[in-house]
Amino acid sequence: GQNIDQPTEMTATEGAIVQINCTYQTSGFNGLFWYQQHAGEAPTFLSYNVLDGLEEKGRFSSFLSRSKGYSYLLLKELQMKDSASYLCAVRDLDNAGNMLTFGGGTRLMVKP
Amino acid sequence: EAGVAQSPRYKIIEKRQSVAFWCNPISGHATLYWYQQILGQGPKLLIQFQNNGVVDDSQLPKDRFSAERLKGVDSTLKIQPAKLEDSAVYLCASSLDPTTNEKLFFGSGTQLSVL
């Protein structure tokens, strides 16, 4: 099975930087995804990490340490529109179909 | 490129009634997923299809939930009879091939309220 943990809520100020952490336990790790979900909308893909290190994509970066079972999503130059839930999801080869399991999500509130 | 289509967008039923949701994945996507997302939680996988075969349905409450993807394209998810705790958003997603770690594309979901 899998255990994926991330903080429930975070608050940050417009223009600032915020880091959302995700820890996981899995027997057959095969990649970690971050999704953004605005209230009432579908999740949309943000980033994917399968090797250790940092992946940068504009204002968003994602980091992975497989030995520590740890990832974070870094959001720079926060904008009000970044207020959303951020979902960490892990693929596990030991689950049939290379199943993707989601954490509970972190609700980020960006304040002026 | 058209996205994942789902209908209806909203559904309100009384407990013990039946309900069905429909999903049309992105053209060419072999893998189709149904997730249940209860308010304030992350999506929970109910069932995963590869073409028209079931890959994983270990978390599907089979006494009341059923799903099919007869021709390997569209899929339907049914609940019969519904319980209060089934109130959630039902998300359909598709991907090209999970073995290559393709990302999932989600539909807008069906918000179900069971009264």
PDB file of C-alpha atoms in Angstrom:
ATOM      1  CA  GLY A   1       0.000   0.000   0.000  1.00  0.00           C
ATOM      2  CA  GLN A   2       0.910   3.653  -0.020  1.00  0.00           C
ATOM      3  CA  ASN A   3       0.891   6.454   2.508  1.00  0.00           C
ATOM      4  CA  ILE A   4       1.064   9.997   1.152  1.00  0.00           C
ATOM      5  CA  ASP A   5       1.164  12.934   3.548  1.00  0.00           C
ATOM      6  CA  GLN A   6       0.938  16.644   2.850  1.00  0.00           C
ATOM      7  CA  PRO A   7      -0.203  19.589   4.970  1.00  0.00           C
ATOM      8  CA  THR A   8      -3.918  20.276   4.881  1.00  0.00           C
ATOM      9  CA  GLU A   9      -3.744  24.041   4.545  1.00  0.00           C
ATOM     10  CA  MET A  10      -1.197  26.799   3.972  1.00  0.00           C
ATOM     11  CA  THR A  11      -1.449  30.555   3.711  1.00  0.00           C
ATOM     12  CA  ALA A  12       0.972  32.861   1.912  1.00  0.00           C
ATOM     13  CA  THR A  13       1.182  36.433   0.713  1.00  0.00           C
ATOM     14  CA  GLU A  14       0.981  37.624  -2.867  1.00  0.00           C
ATOM     15  CA  GLY A  15       4.463  37.966  -4.365  1.00  0.00           C
ATOM     16  CA  ALA A  16       6.047  35.612  -1.842  1.00  0.00           C
ATOM     17  CA  ILE A  17       7.456  32.075  -2.196  1.00  0.00           C
ATOM     18  CA  VAL A  18       5.749  29.006  -0.724  1.00  0.00           C
ATOM     19  CA  GLN A  19       6.929  25.414  -0.424  1.00  0.00           C
ATOM     20  CA  ILE A  20       4.412  22.574  -0.189  1.00  0.00           C
ATOM     21  CA  ASN A  21       5.876  19.329   1.121  1.00  0.00           C
ATOM     22  CA  CYS A  22       4.839  15.767   0.387  1.00  0.00           C
ATOM     23  CA  THR A  23       6.139  12.600   2.002  1.00  0.00           C
ATOM     24  CA  TYR A  24       5.305   9.133   0.796  1.00  0.00           C
ATOM     25  CA  GLN A  25       5.882   5.478   1.542  1.00  0.00           C
ATOM     26  CA  THR A  26       5.668   3.039  -1.326  1.00  0.00           C
ATOM     27  CA  SER A  27       7.243  -0.286  -2.212  1.00  0.00           C
ATOM     28  CA  GLY A  28       7.563   0.223  -5.960  1.00  0.00           C
ATOM     29  CA  PHE A  29       8.044   3.945  -6.540  1.00  0.00           C
ATOM     30  CA  ASN A  30       7.654   4.861 -10.188  1.00  0.00           C
ATOM     31  CA  GLY A  31       7.176   8.605 -10.333  1.00  0.00           C
ATOM     32  CA  LEU A  32       5.592  11.505  -8.502  1.00  0.00           C
ATOM     33  CA  PHE A  33       3.140  14.040  -9.923  1.00  0.00           C
ATOM     34  CA  TRP A  34       1.870  17.393  -8.704  1.00  0.00           C
ATOM     35  CA  TYR A  35      -1.578  18.564  -9.765  1.00  0.00           C
ATOM     36  CA  GLN A  36      -3.349  21.880  -9.180  1.00  0.00           C
ATOM     37  CA  GLN A  37      -7.067  21.914  -8.481  1.00  0.00           C
ATOM     38  CA  HIS A  38      -9.121  25.093  -8.248  1.00  0.00           C
ATOM     39  CA  ALA A  39     -12.338  24.863  -6.274  1.00  0.00           C
ATOM     40  CA  GLY A  40     -15.046  23.144  -8.283  1.00  0.00           C
ATOM     41  CA  GLU A  41     -12.715  22.276 -11.126  1.00  0.00           C
ATOM     42  CA  ALA A  42     -10.778  19.235 -12.314  1.00  0.00           C
ATOM     43  CA  PRO A  43      -7.137  18.672 -11.337  1.00  0.00           C
ATOM     44  CA  THR A  44      -4.619  19.886 -13.910  1.00  0.00           C
ATOM     45  CA  PHE A  45      -1.077  18.593 -14.321  1.00  0.00           C
ATOM     46  CA  LEU A  46       1.776  20.711 -12.960  1.00  0.00           C
ATOM     47  CA  SER A  47       4.908  18.573 -12.791  1.00  0.00           C
ATOM     48  CA  TYR A  48       6.417  15.118 -12.847  1.00  0.00           C
ATOM     49  CA  ASN A  49       9.537  13.766 -11.107  1.00  0.00           C
ATOM     50  CA  VAL A  50      10.948  10.276 -11.381  1.00  0.00           C
ATOM     51  CA  LEU A  51      14.656  10.983 -10.720  1.00  0.00           C
ATOM     52  CA  ASP A  52      16.148  12.852  -7.783  1.00  0.00           C
ATOM     53  CA  GLY A  53      16.541  16.574  -8.201  1.00  0.00           C
ATOM     54  CA  LEU A  54      14.740  19.732  -9.133  1.00  0.00           C
ATOM     55  CA  GLU A  55      12.459  20.245 -12.121  1.00  0.00           C
ATOM     56  CA  GLU A  56      11.772  23.888 -12.922  1.00  0.00           C
ATOM     57  CA  LYS A  57       8.901  25.152 -15.019  1.00  0.00           C
ATOM     58  CA  GLY A  58       8.374  28.885 -14.900  1.00  0.00           C
ATOM     59  CA  ARG A  59       7.201  30.005 -11.453  1.00  0.00           C
ATOM     60  CA  PHE A  60       6.729  26.389 -10.346  1.00  0.00           C
ATOM     61  CA  SER A  61       9.473  23.926  -9.378  1.00  0.00           C
ATOM     62  CA  SER A  62       9.250  20.412  -8.001  1.00  0.00           C
ATOM     63  CA  PHE A  63      11.914  18.509  -6.097  1.00  0.00           C
ATOM     64  CA  LEU A  64      12.261  14.795  -5.399  1.00  0.00           C
ATOM     65  CA  SER A  65      14.398  12.732  -3.032  1.00  0.00           C
ATOM     66  CA  ARG A  66      13.633   9.059  -3.519  1.00  0.00           C
ATOM     67  CA  SER A  67      15.825   7.921  -0.632  1.00  0.00           C
ATOM     68  CA  LYS A  68      13.889  10.150   1.756  1.00  0.00           C
ATOM     69  CA  GLY A  69      10.459   9.546   0.209  1.00  0.00           C
ATOM     70  CA  TYR A  70      10.087  13.299  -0.058  1.00  0.00           C
ATOM     71  CA  SER A  71       9.023  15.878  -2.592  1.00  0.00           C
ATOM     72  CA  TYR A  72       8.147  19.535  -2.526  1.00  0.00           C
ATOM     73  CA  LEU A  73       6.419  21.952  -4.856  1.00  0.00           C
ATOM     74  CA  LEU A  74       7.843  25.468  -4.859  1.00  0.00           C
ATOM     75  CA  LEU A  75       5.721  28.360  -6.046  1.00  0.00           C
ATOM     76  CA  LYS A  76       7.485  31.678  -6.645  1.00  0.00           C
ATOM     77  CA  GLU A  77       6.074  35.174  -7.135  1.00  0.00           C
ATOM     78  CA  LEU A  78       2.717  34.080  -5.816  1.00  0.00           C
ATOM     79  CA  GLN A  79      -0.377  35.412  -7.518  1.00  0.00           C
ATOM     80  CA  MET A  80      -3.940  35.472  -6.236  1.00  0.00           C
ATOM     81  CA  LYS A  81      -4.884  32.946  -8.919  1.00  0.00           C
ATOM     82  CA  ASP A  82      -2.520  30.435  -7.299  1.00  0.00           C
ATOM     83  CA  SER A  83      -5.094  29.967  -4.530  1.00  0.00           C
ATOM     84  CA  ALA A  84      -6.040  26.330  -5.067  1.00  0.00           C
ATOM     85  CA  SER A  85      -5.482  22.818  -3.764  1.00  0.00           C
ATOM     86  CA  TYR A  86      -2.203  21.145  -4.678  1.00  0.00           C
ATOM     87  CA  LEU A  87      -2.278  17.372  -4.956  1.00  0.00           C
ATOM     88  CA  CYS A  88       0.743  15.108  -4.640  1.00  0.00           C
ATOM     89  CA  ALA A  89       0.321  11.744  -6.384  1.00  0.00           C
ATOM     90  CA  VAL A  90       2.619   8.714  -6.564  1.00  0.00           C
ATOM     91  CA  ARG A  91       2.795   5.846  -9.032  1.00  0.00           C
ATOM     92  CA  ASP A  92       3.513   2.411  -7.619  1.00  0.00           C
ATOM     93  CA  LEU A  93       4.720  -0.422  -9.826  1.00  0.00           C
ATOM     94  CA  ASP A  94       3.698  -2.912  -7.167  1.00  0.00           C
ATOM     95  CA  ASN A  95       0.063  -1.934  -7.666  1.00  0.00           C
ATOM     96  CA  ALA A  96      -1.728  -3.399 -10.659  1.00  0.00           C
ATOM     97  CA  GLY A  97      -1.730  -1.042 -13.589  1.00  0.00           C
ATOM     98  CA  ASN A  98       1.048   1.182 -12.251  1.00  0.00           C
ATOM     99  CA  MET A  99      -1.657   2.844 -10.175  1.00  0.00           C
ATOM    100  CA  LEU A 100      -1.554   6.552  -9.350  1.00  0.00           C
ATOM    101  CA  THR A 101      -2.529   7.328  -5.752  1.00  0.00           C
ATOM    102  CA  PHE A 102      -3.257  10.851  -4.552  1.00  0.00           C
ATOM    103  CA  GLY A 103      -2.589  12.491  -1.227  1.00  0.00           C
ATOM    104  CA  GLY A 104      -5.263  14.505   0.531  1.00  0.00           C
ATOM    105  CA  GLY A 105      -4.168  17.764  -1.059  1.00  0.00           C
ATOM    106  CA  THR A 106      -2.896  21.043   0.381  1.00  0.00           C
ATOM    107  CA  ARG A 107      -5.249  23.998   0.194  1.00  0.00           C
ATOM    108  CA  LEU A 108      -3.215  27.144  -0.445  1.00  0.00           C
ATOM    109  CA  MET A 109      -4.710  30.541   0.245  1.00  0.00           C
ATOM    110  CA  VAL A 110      -2.873  33.526  -1.213  1.00  0.00           C
ATOM    111  CA  LYS A 111      -3.623  36.803   0.540  1.00  0.00           C
ATOM    112  CA  PRO A 112      -3.003  40.334  -0.793  1.00  0.00           C
TER     113      PRO A 112
ATOM    114  CA  GLU B   1      -7.688  18.659 -28.840  1.00  0.00           C
ATOM    115  CA  ALA B   2     -10.937  17.838 -27.060  1.00  0.00           C
ATOM    116  CA  GLY B   3     -10.608  17.020 -23.365  1.00  0.00           C
ATOM    117  CA  VAL B   4     -12.235  14.362 -21.239  1.00  0.00           C
ATOM    118  CA  ALA B   5     -16.011  14.783 -21.378  1.00  0.00           C
ATOM    119  CA  GLN B   6     -18.274  13.895 -18.468  1.00  0.00           C
ATOM    120  CA  SER B   7     -21.992  14.143 -17.881  1.00  0.00           C
ATOM    121  CA  PRO B   8     -24.049  15.096 -16.048  1.00  0.00           C
ATOM    122  CA  ARG B   9     -22.254  17.975 -14.338  1.00  0.00           C
ATOM    123  CA  TYR B  10     -24.481  17.797 -11.261  1.00  0.00           C
ATOM    124  CA  LYS B  11     -26.865  15.173  -9.904  1.00  0.00           C
ATOM    125  CA  ILE B  12     -29.087  15.187  -6.842  1.00  0.00           C
ATOM    126  CA  ILE B  13     -30.793  11.963  -5.767  1.00  0.00           C
ATOM    127  CA  GLU B  14     -32.306  10.453  -2.676  1.00  0.00           C
ATOM    128  CA  LYS B  15     -30.670   7.582  -0.839  1.00  0.00           C
ATOM    129  CA  ARG B  16     -31.468   4.143  -2.231  1.00  0.00           C
ATOM    130  CA  GLN B  17     -31.971   5.562  -5.715  1.00  0.00           C
ATOM    131  CA  SER B  18     -29.773   4.671  -8.672  1.00  0.00           C
ATOM    132  CA  VAL B  19     -27.514   6.963 -10.666  1.00  0.00           C
ATOM    133  CA  ALA B  20     -25.203   6.652 -13.668  1.00  0.00           C
ATOM    134  CA  PHE B  21     -22.325   8.782 -14.865  1.00  0.00           C
ATOM    135  CA  TRP B  22     -20.855   8.879 -18.344  1.00  0.00           C
ATOM    136  CA  CYS B  23     -17.313   9.579 -19.521  1.00  0.00           C
ATOM    137  CA  ASN B  24     -15.749  10.002 -22.937  1.00  0.00           C
ATOM    138  CA  PRO B  25     -11.937  10.028 -22.738  1.00  0.00           C
ATOM    139  CA  ILE B  26      -9.495  11.821 -24.994  1.00  0.00           C
ATOM    140  CA  SER B  27      -9.304  10.136 -28.365  1.00  0.00           C
ATOM    141  CA  GLY B  28      -6.606   7.491 -28.475  1.00  0.00           C
ATOM    142  CA  HIS B  29      -6.187   7.199 -24.721  1.00  0.00           C
ATOM    143  CA  ALA B  30      -6.126   3.526 -23.823  1.00  0.00           C
ATOM    144  CA  THR B  31      -6.402   3.958 -20.077  1.00  0.00           C
ATOM    145  CA  LEU B  32      -9.473   5.301 -18.315  1.00  0.00           C
ATOM    146  CA  TYR B  33      -9.873   5.942 -14.586  1.00  0.00           C
ATOM    147  CA  TRP B  34     -12.780   6.716 -12.297  1.00  0.00           C
ATOM    148  CA  TYR B  35     -11.908   8.584  -9.112  1.00  0.00           C
ATOM    149  CA  GLN B  36     -14.129   9.560  -6.193  1.00  0.00           C
ATOM    150  CA  GLN B  37     -13.293  12.853  -4.486  1.00  0.00           C
ATOM    151  CA  ILE B  38     -15.041  13.611  -1.219  1.00  0.00           C
ATOM    152  CA  LEU B  39     -15.060  17.285  -0.234  1.00  0.00           C
ATOM    153  CA  GLY B  40     -11.733  18.320   1.273  1.00  0.00           C
ATOM    154  CA  GLN B  41      -9.949  15.114   0.315  1.00  0.00           C
ATOM    155  CA  GLY B  42      -7.763  13.935  -2.551  1.00  0.00           C
ATOM    156  CA  PRO B  43      -9.169  11.778  -5.364  1.00  0.00           C
ATOM    157  CA  LYS B  44      -9.489   8.074  -4.557  1.00  0.00           C
ATOM    158  CA  LEU B  45      -9.188   5.579  -7.409  1.00  0.00           C
ATOM    159  CA  LEU B  46     -12.289   3.434  -7.874  1.00  0.00           C
ATOM    160  CA  ILE B  47     -11.451   1.579 -11.061  1.00  0.00           C
ATOM    161  CA  GLN B  48      -8.881   1.607 -13.853  1.00  0.00           C
ATOM    162  CA  PHE B  49      -9.488   0.283 -17.373  1.00  0.00           C
ATOM    163  CA  GLN B  50      -6.899  -0.555 -19.998  1.00  0.00           C
ATOM    164  CA  ASN B  51      -8.860  -0.519 -23.260  1.00  0.00           C
ATOM    165  CA  ASN B  52     -11.998  -2.488 -22.298  1.00  0.00           C
ATOM    166  CA  GLY B  53     -10.391  -4.603 -19.570  1.00  0.00           C
ATOM    167  CA  VAL B  54     -10.310  -3.885 -15.851  1.00  0.00           C
ATOM    168  CA  VAL B  55      -6.772  -3.404 -14.504  1.00  0.00           C
ATOM    169  CA  ASP B  56      -7.644  -2.533 -10.920  1.00  0.00           C
ATOM    170  CA  ASP B  57     -10.951  -2.304  -9.082  1.00  0.00           C
ATOM    171  CA  SER B  58      -9.741  -3.141  -5.606  1.00  0.00           C
ATOM    172  CA  GLN B  59     -11.264   0.010  -4.084  1.00  0.00           C
ATOM    173  CA  LEU B  60     -14.612  -0.200  -5.883  1.00  0.00           C
ATOM    174  CA  PRO B  61     -17.500  -1.059  -3.490  1.00  0.00           C
ATOM    175  CA  LYS B  62     -18.763  -3.818  -5.709  1.00  0.00           C
ATOM    176  CA  ASP B  63     -21.951  -4.401  -3.744  1.00  0.00           C
ATOM    177  CA  ARG B  64     -23.295  -1.096  -5.058  1.00  0.00           C
ATOM    178  CA  PHE B  65     -20.889   0.294  -7.656  1.00  0.00           C
ATOM    179  CA  SER B  66     -20.335  -1.018 -11.166  1.00  0.00           C
ATOM    180  CA  ALA B  67     -18.473   0.289 -14.181  1.00  0.00           C
ATOM    181  CA  GLU B  68     -18.030  -0.759 -17.755  1.00  0.00           C
ATOM    182  CA  ARG B  69     -16.113   0.255 -20.848  1.00  0.00           C
ATOM    183  CA  LEU B  70     -17.578  -2.060 -23.414  1.00  0.00           C
ATOM    184  CA  LYS B  71     -15.912  -0.858 -26.619  1.00  0.00           C
ATOM    185  CA  GLY B  72     -12.751   0.465 -25.034  1.00  0.00           C
ATOM    186  CA  VAL B  73     -13.794   4.096 -25.438  1.00  0.00           C
ATOM    187  CA  ASP B  74     -16.730   5.515 -23.423  1.00  0.00           C
ATOM    188  CA  SER B  75     -17.352   4.376 -19.886  1.00  0.00           C
ATOM    189  CA  THR B  76     -20.237   4.452 -17.449  1.00  0.00           C
ATOM    190  CA  LEU B  77     -20.127   4.285 -13.654  1.00  0.00           C
ATOM    191  CA  LYS B  78     -23.285   3.254 -11.817  1.00  0.00           C
ATOM    192  CA  ILE B  79     -24.306   3.364  -8.176  1.00  0.00           C
ATOM    193  CA  GLN B  80     -27.242   1.232  -7.085  1.00  0.00           C
ATOM    194  CA  PRO B  81     -28.500   1.854  -4.450  1.00  0.00           C
ATOM    195  CA  ALA B  82     -26.877   5.140  -3.394  1.00  0.00           C
ATOM    196  CA  LYS B  83     -25.985   5.925   0.211  1.00  0.00           C
ATOM    197  CA  LEU B  84     -25.492   9.286   1.890  1.00  0.00           C
ATOM    198  CA  GLU B  85     -21.721   8.702   2.047  1.00  0.00           C
ATOM    199  CA  ASP B  86     -21.580   8.459  -1.760  1.00  0.00           C
ATOM    200  CA  SER B  87     -21.977  12.246  -1.963  1.00  0.00           C
ATOM    201  CA  ALA B  88     -18.805  13.324  -3.753  1.00  0.00           C
ATOM    202  CA  VAL B  89     -17.382  14.464  -7.079  1.00  0.00           C
ATOM    203  CA  TYR B  90     -16.798  11.598  -9.495  1.00  0.00           C
ATOM    204  CA  LEU B  91     -13.854  12.351 -11.729  1.00  0.00           C
ATOM    205  CA  CYS B  92     -13.041  10.534 -14.930  1.00  0.00           C
ATOM    206  CA  ALA B  93      -9.497  10.696 -16.255  1.00  0.00           C
ATOM    207  CA  SER B  94      -7.606   9.212 -19.175  1.00  0.00           C
ATOM    208  CA  SER B  95      -4.011   8.686 -20.208  1.00  0.00           C
ATOM    209  CA  LEU B  96      -2.168   7.285 -23.172  1.00  0.00           C
ATOM    210  CA  ASP B  97      -0.326   4.514 -21.374  1.00  0.00           C
ATOM    211  CA  PRO B  98       0.382   4.302 -17.625  1.00  0.00           C
ATOM    212  CA  THR B  99       3.401   2.073 -18.161  1.00  0.00           C
ATOM    213  CA  THR B 100       5.205   5.036 -19.705  1.00  0.00           C
ATOM    214  CA  ASN B 101       4.073   7.316 -16.877  1.00  0.00           C
ATOM    215  CA  GLU B 102       1.935   9.464 -19.078  1.00  0.00           C
ATOM    216  CA  LYS B 103       0.105  12.155 -17.111  1.00  0.00           C
ATOM    217  CA  LEU B 104      -3.606  11.921 -16.450  1.00  0.00           C
ATOM    218  CA  PHE B 105      -6.079  14.314 -18.022  1.00  0.00           C
ATOM    219  CA  PHE B 106      -9.203  14.859 -15.939  1.00  0.00           C
ATOM    220  CA  GLY B 107     -12.752  15.694 -16.871  1.00  0.00           C
ATOM    221  CA  SER B 108     -14.739  18.358 -15.006  1.00  0.00           C
ATOM    222  CA  GLY B 109     -16.407  15.718 -12.877  1.00  0.00           C
ATOM    223  CA  THR B 110     -19.945  14.940 -11.803  1.00  0.00           C
ATOM    224  CA  GLN B 111     -20.938  16.358  -8.438  1.00  0.00           C
ATOM    225  CA  LEU B 112     -23.316  13.912  -6.743  1.00  0.00           C
ATOM    226  CA  SER B 113     -25.459  14.864  -3.766  1.00  0.00           C
ATOM    227  CA  VAL B 114     -27.327  12.048  -2.029  1.00  0.00           C
ATOM    228  CA  LEU B 115     -30.103  13.299   0.252  1.00  0.00           C
TER     229      LEU B 115
END
